[in-house]
XYZ file of C-alpha atoms in Angstrom:
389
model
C -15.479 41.230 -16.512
C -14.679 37.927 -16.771
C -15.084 36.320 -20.370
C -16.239 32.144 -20.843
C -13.167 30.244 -22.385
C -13.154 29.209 -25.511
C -13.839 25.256 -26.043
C -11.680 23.662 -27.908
C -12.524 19.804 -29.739
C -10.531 17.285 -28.365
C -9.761 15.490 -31.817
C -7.927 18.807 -32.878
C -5.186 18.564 -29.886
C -4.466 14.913 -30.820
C -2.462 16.521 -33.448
C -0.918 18.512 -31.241
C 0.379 16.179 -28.140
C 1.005 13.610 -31.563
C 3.468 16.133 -32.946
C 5.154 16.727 -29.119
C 6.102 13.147 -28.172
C 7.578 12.935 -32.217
C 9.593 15.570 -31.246
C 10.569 14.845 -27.790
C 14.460 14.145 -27.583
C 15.795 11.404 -26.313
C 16.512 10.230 -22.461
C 19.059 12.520 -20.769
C 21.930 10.405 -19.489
C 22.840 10.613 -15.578
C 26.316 9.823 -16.592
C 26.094 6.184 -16.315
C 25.208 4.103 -19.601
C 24.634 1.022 -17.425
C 22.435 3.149 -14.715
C 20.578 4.781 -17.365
C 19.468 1.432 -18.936
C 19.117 -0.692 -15.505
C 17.069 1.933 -13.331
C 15.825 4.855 -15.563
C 14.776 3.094 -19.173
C 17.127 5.424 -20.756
C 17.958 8.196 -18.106
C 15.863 11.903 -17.493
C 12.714 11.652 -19.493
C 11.733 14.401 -20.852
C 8.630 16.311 -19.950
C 8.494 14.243 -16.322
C 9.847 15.867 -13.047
C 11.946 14.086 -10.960
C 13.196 14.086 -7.413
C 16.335 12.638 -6.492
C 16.857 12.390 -2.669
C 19.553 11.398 -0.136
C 21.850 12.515 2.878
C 24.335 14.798 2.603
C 27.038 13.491 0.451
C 25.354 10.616 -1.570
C 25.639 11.896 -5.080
C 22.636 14.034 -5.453
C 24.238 17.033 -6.881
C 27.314 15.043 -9.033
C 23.560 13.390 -11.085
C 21.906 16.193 -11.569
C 25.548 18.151 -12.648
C 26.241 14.703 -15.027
C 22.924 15.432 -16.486
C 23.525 18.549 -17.203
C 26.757 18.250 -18.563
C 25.250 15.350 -20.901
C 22.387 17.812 -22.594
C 25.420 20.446 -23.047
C 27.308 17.631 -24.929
C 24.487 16.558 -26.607
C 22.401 19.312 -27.719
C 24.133 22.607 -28.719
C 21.106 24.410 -29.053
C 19.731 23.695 -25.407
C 20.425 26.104 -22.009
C 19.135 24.860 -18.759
C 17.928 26.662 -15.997
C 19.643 26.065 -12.609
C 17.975 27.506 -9.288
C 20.488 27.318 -6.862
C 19.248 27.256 -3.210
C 21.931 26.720 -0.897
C 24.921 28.529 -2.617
C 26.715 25.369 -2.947
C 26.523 25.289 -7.073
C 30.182 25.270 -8.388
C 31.046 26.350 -12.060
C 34.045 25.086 -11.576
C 32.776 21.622 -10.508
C 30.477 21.666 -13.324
C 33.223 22.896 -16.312
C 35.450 19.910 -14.845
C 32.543 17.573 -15.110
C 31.797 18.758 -18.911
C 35.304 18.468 -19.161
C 35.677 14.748 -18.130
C 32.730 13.676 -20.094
C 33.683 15.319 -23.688
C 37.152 13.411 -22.821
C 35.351 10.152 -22.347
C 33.342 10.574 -25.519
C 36.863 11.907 -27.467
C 38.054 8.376 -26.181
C 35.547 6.229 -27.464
C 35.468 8.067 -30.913
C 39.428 7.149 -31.203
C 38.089 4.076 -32.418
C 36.192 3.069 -35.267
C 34.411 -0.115 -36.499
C 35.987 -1.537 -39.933
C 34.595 -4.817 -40.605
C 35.793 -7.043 -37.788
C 38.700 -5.282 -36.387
C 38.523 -1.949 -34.737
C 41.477 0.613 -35.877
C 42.702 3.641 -34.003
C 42.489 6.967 -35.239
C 45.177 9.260 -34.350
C 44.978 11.742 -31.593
C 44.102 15.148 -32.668
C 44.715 18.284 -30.876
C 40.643 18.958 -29.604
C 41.130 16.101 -27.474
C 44.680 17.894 -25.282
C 43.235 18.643 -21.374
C 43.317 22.684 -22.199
C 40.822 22.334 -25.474
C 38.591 20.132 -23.270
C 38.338 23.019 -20.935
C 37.910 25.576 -23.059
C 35.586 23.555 -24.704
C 33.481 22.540 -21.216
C 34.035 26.744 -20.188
C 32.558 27.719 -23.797
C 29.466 25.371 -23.146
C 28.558 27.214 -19.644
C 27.165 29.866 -21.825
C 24.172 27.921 -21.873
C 23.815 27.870 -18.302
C 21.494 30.146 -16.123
C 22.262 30.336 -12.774
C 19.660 31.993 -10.590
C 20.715 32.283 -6.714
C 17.666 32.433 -4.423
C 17.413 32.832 -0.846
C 13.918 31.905 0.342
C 11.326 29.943 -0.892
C 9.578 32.745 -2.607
C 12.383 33.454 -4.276
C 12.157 29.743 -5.683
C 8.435 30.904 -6.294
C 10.059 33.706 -8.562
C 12.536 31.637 -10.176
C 10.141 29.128 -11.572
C 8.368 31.841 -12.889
C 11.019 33.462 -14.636
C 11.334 29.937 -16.284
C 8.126 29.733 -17.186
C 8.576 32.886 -18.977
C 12.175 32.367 -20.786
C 10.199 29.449 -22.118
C 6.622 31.117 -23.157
C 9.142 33.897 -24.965
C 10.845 30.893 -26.699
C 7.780 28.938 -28.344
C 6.221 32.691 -28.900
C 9.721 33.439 -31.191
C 9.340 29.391 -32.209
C 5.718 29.964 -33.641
C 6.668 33.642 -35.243
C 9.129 31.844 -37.072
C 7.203 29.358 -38.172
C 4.340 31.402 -39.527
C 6.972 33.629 -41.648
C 8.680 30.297 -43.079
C 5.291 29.329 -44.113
C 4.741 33.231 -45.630
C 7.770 32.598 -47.536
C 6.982 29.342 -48.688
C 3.693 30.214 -50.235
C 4.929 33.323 -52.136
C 7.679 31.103 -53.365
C 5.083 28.358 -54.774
C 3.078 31.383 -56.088
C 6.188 32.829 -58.151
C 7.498 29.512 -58.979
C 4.016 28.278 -60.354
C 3.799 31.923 -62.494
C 0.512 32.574 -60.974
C -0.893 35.938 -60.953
C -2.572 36.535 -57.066
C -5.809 38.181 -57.040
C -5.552 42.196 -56.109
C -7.163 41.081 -52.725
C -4.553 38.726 -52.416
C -1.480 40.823 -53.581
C -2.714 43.724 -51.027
C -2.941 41.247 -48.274
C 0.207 39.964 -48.693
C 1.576 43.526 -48.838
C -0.017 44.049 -45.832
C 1.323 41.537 -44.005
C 4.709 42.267 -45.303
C 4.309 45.871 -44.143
C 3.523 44.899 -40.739
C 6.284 42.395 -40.493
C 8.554 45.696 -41.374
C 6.521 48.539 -38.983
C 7.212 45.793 -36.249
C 10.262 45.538 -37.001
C 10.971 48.886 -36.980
C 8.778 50.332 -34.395
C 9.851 47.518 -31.907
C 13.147 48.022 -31.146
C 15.346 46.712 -28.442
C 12.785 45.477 -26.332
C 11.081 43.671 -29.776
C 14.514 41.678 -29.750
C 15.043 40.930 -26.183
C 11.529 39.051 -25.975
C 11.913 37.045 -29.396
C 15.388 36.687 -30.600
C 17.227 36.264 -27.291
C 15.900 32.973 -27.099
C 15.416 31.559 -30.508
C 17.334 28.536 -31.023
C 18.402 28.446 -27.603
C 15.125 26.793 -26.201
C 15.317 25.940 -22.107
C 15.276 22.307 -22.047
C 16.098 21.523 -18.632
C 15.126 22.778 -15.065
C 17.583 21.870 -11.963
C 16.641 22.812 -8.301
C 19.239 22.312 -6.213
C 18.084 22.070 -2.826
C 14.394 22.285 -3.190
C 13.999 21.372 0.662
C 16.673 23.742 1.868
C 14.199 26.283 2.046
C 10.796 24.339 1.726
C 11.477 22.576 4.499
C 12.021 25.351 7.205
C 9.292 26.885 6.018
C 6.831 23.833 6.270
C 7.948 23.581 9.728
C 7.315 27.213 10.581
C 3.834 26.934 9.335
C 2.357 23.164 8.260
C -0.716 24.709 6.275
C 0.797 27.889 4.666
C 3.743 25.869 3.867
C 2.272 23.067 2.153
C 0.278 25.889 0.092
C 3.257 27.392 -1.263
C 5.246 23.939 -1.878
C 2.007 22.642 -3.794
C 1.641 25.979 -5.487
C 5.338 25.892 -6.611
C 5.195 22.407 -7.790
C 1.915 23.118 -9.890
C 3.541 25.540 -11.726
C 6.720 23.080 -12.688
C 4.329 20.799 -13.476
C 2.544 22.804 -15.908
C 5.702 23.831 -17.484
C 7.568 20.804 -17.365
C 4.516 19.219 -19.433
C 3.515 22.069 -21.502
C 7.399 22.979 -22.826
C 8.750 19.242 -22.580
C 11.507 20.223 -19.974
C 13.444 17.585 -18.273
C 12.926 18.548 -14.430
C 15.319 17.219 -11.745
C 14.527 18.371 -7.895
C 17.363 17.935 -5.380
C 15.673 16.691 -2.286
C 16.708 15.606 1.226
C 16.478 12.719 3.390
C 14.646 12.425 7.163
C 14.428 9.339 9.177
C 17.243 8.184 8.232
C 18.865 8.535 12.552
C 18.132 5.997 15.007
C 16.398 6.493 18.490
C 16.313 4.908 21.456
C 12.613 6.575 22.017
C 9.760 3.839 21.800
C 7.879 6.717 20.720
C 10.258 8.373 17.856
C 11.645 4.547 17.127
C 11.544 3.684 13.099
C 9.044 1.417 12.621
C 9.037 -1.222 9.750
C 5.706 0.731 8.094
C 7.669 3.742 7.938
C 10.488 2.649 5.313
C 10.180 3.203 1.615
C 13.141 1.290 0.637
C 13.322 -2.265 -0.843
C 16.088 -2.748 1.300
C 15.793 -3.296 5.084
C 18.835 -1.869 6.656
C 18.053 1.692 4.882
C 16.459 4.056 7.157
C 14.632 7.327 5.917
C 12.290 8.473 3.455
C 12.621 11.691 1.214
C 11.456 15.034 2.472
C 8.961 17.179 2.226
C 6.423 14.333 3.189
C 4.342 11.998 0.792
C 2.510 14.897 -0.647
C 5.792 16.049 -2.451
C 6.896 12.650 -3.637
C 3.620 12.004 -5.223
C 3.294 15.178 -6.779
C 6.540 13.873 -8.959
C 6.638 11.915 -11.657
C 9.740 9.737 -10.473
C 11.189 9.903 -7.510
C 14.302 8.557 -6.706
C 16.782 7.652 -3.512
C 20.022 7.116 -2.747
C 21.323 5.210 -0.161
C 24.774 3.610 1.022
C 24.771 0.095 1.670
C 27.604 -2.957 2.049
C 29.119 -3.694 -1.038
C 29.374 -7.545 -0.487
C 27.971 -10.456 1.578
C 31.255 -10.017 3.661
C 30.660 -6.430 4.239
C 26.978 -6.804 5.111
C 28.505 -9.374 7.763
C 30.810 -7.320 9.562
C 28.467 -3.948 9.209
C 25.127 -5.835 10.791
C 26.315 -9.088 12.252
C 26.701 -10.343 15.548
C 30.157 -9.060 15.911
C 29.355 -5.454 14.381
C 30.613 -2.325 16.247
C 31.535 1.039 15.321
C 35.405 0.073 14.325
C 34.419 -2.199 11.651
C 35.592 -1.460 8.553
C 33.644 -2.550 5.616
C 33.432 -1.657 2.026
C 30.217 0.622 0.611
C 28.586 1.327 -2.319
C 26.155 3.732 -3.231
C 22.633 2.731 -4.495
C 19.860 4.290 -6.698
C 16.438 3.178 -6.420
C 12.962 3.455 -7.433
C 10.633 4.722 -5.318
C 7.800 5.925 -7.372
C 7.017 6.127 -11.232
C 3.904 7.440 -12.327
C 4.014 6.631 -15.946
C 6.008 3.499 -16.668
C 7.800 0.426 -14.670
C 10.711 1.697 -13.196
C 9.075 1.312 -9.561
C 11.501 -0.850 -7.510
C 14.457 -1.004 -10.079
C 17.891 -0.210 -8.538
C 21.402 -0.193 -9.063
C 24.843 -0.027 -7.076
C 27.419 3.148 -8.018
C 30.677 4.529 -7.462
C 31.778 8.046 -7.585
C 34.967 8.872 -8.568
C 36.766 12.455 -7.724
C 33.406 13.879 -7.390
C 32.776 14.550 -11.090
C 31.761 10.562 -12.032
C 29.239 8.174 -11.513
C 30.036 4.382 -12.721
C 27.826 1.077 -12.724
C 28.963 -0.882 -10.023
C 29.337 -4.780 -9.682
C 30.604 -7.371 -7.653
């Protein structure tokens, strides 16, 4: 039988959402200061989901692995969730990228300010190649891999998430209601106050439960509260969500989109209910020419600012709306000079002309990002810089 929910006042959740955005973290860098600050107000928001699409080879993966690799760095306490659909994640690639990032910060900290001048500190031995690895394999700990191979195994994934993070604020909230336990029986001895004998036996009750749990619970009583105390999932990477979304949207249009909107309700609820910072690896389509009037790209169908880039992100519109930010990257001519011999009169396929890649804005559902872009460079495929002419 089905019971009538409970309402709640809306004046006592103000508290609530109040005390979540104080204690929101910062933005989550993509591994680019200057990218963070021109396109994303700061980098990954937390608490938003974002898509970040392009073809094959554009620098999809290297952002979402910088990301990652800049909540390891910065938050020791945080583990992120990776759902890897298309087999292609590589510890290795990610260690490395760790790697070159605690190197770059170890750089910077050589140096501090002193007045006006800036004086270098000596070289100590955490910052030799072989500590940074260790270092970068140490931090992989707080990775969780999860290898799927359909899209209801994505289904599964996101709920296993949804768990490890329900388990988390469950052992959060225990802990907080025994700090406050001890708290008050410390005021109460430290004030020399006698309790009532209806308060002494209630706090002996509660103090005898906290053991019988203790006791009676066992190795499963640990697994669901301790395992993750501490070590809260802040982060949720799909990496490709239309690998297997999209084969099975073309399959079946109706009990595709189902399952995709299903799927994406439930990382929206947790994304906003657990303040995760959500990044969904998407594809590109459109982006081929054809000499069919009928299959031709017409100047409705682009999403870009920029003329000369074809394609949209997959999945259809329904997907990119259902994100908070959604982002693409493209590849475009790095100068005036390039853009000449790549679409000018005397184009053809033996050109040679310099390319960058480019990040841009193509929808933001809370704040004014929408339209803001940036040219980048990747470098061994581990960095992402600011690029400029």
């Amino acid at each position: 039988m089905f019971e009538a929910p409970i309402p709640i006042l809306a004046s006592t959740l103000i508290g609530l959402e109040q005390s979540k955005e104080d204690n929101r973290p910062g933005p989550v860098s993509c591994g680019s200061k200057d990218i963070d600050e021109e396109v994303l107000f700061g980098g990954f928001h937390y608490g938003e989901t974002t898509s970040i699409a392009g073809i094959t080879g554009m620098g999809k993966t290297l952002i979402s692995l910088n990301a990652v690799a800049s909540l390891l760095i910065t938050d020791q306490d945080a583990e992120v969730a990776l759902v890897d659909c298309n087999g292609s994640f590589s510890a290795v690639r990610l260690r490395n990228i760790v790697a070159v990032r605690l190197k770059g910060a170890r750089e910077q900290s050589k140096y501090k300010e002193t007045g006006y001048v800036y004086e270098q500190i000596d070289e100590s031995k955490d910052s030799k190649d072989e500590d940074l690895i260790r270092e970068a394999t140490k931090s992989l700990e707080r990775v969780k891999v999860m290898r799927v191979l359909d899209f209801l195994g994505v289904i599964e994934a996101v709920q296993e998430v949804t768990e490890m993070c329900d388990r988390a604020e469950k052992a959060l909230q225990e802990e907080k209601v025994k700090d406050q336990q001890i708290v008050r029986l410390a005021a109460v001895v430290e004030e020399g106050v006698v309790p009532s004998s209806q308060d002494d036996d209630a706090d002996e009750e509660i103090l005898d439960t906290e053991i019988i749990d203790d006791e009676t619970a066992g190795e499963d009583h640990h697994s669901d509260t301790t395992e993750y105390q501490g070590r809260p999932v802040k982060m949720l990477v799909i990496d490709n969500i239309a690998h297997h979304a999209g084969p099975m949207i073309s399959s079946n249009q109706i009990d595709g989109q189902a399952l995709l909107l299903t799927c994406m309700r439930s990382i929206h609820r947790i994304t906003r209910e657990h303040s995760l910072c959500t990044l969904l690896v998407n594809n590109m389509v459109g982006n081929s020419t054809s000499s069919s009037t009928r299959y031709a790209r017409r100047p409705q169908d682009n999403v870009s600012i920029f003329a000369s880039v074809a394609g949209r992100p997959a999945l259809g519109k329904t997907f990119d709306r259902m994100v908070d930010l959604s982002i693409m990257l493209s590849r475009l001519p790095a100068t005036k000079k390039d853009a000449d011999t790549a679409y000018g009169p005397e184009a053809n396929a033996n050109s040679f002309w310099k390319s960058v890649g480019v990040m841009e804005v193509l929808h933001d559902r809370h704040s004014k990002r929408h339209e803001r872009w940036a040219a980048f460079d990747m470098h061994e495929g581990l960095e992402i810089s600011y690029w400029s002419p």
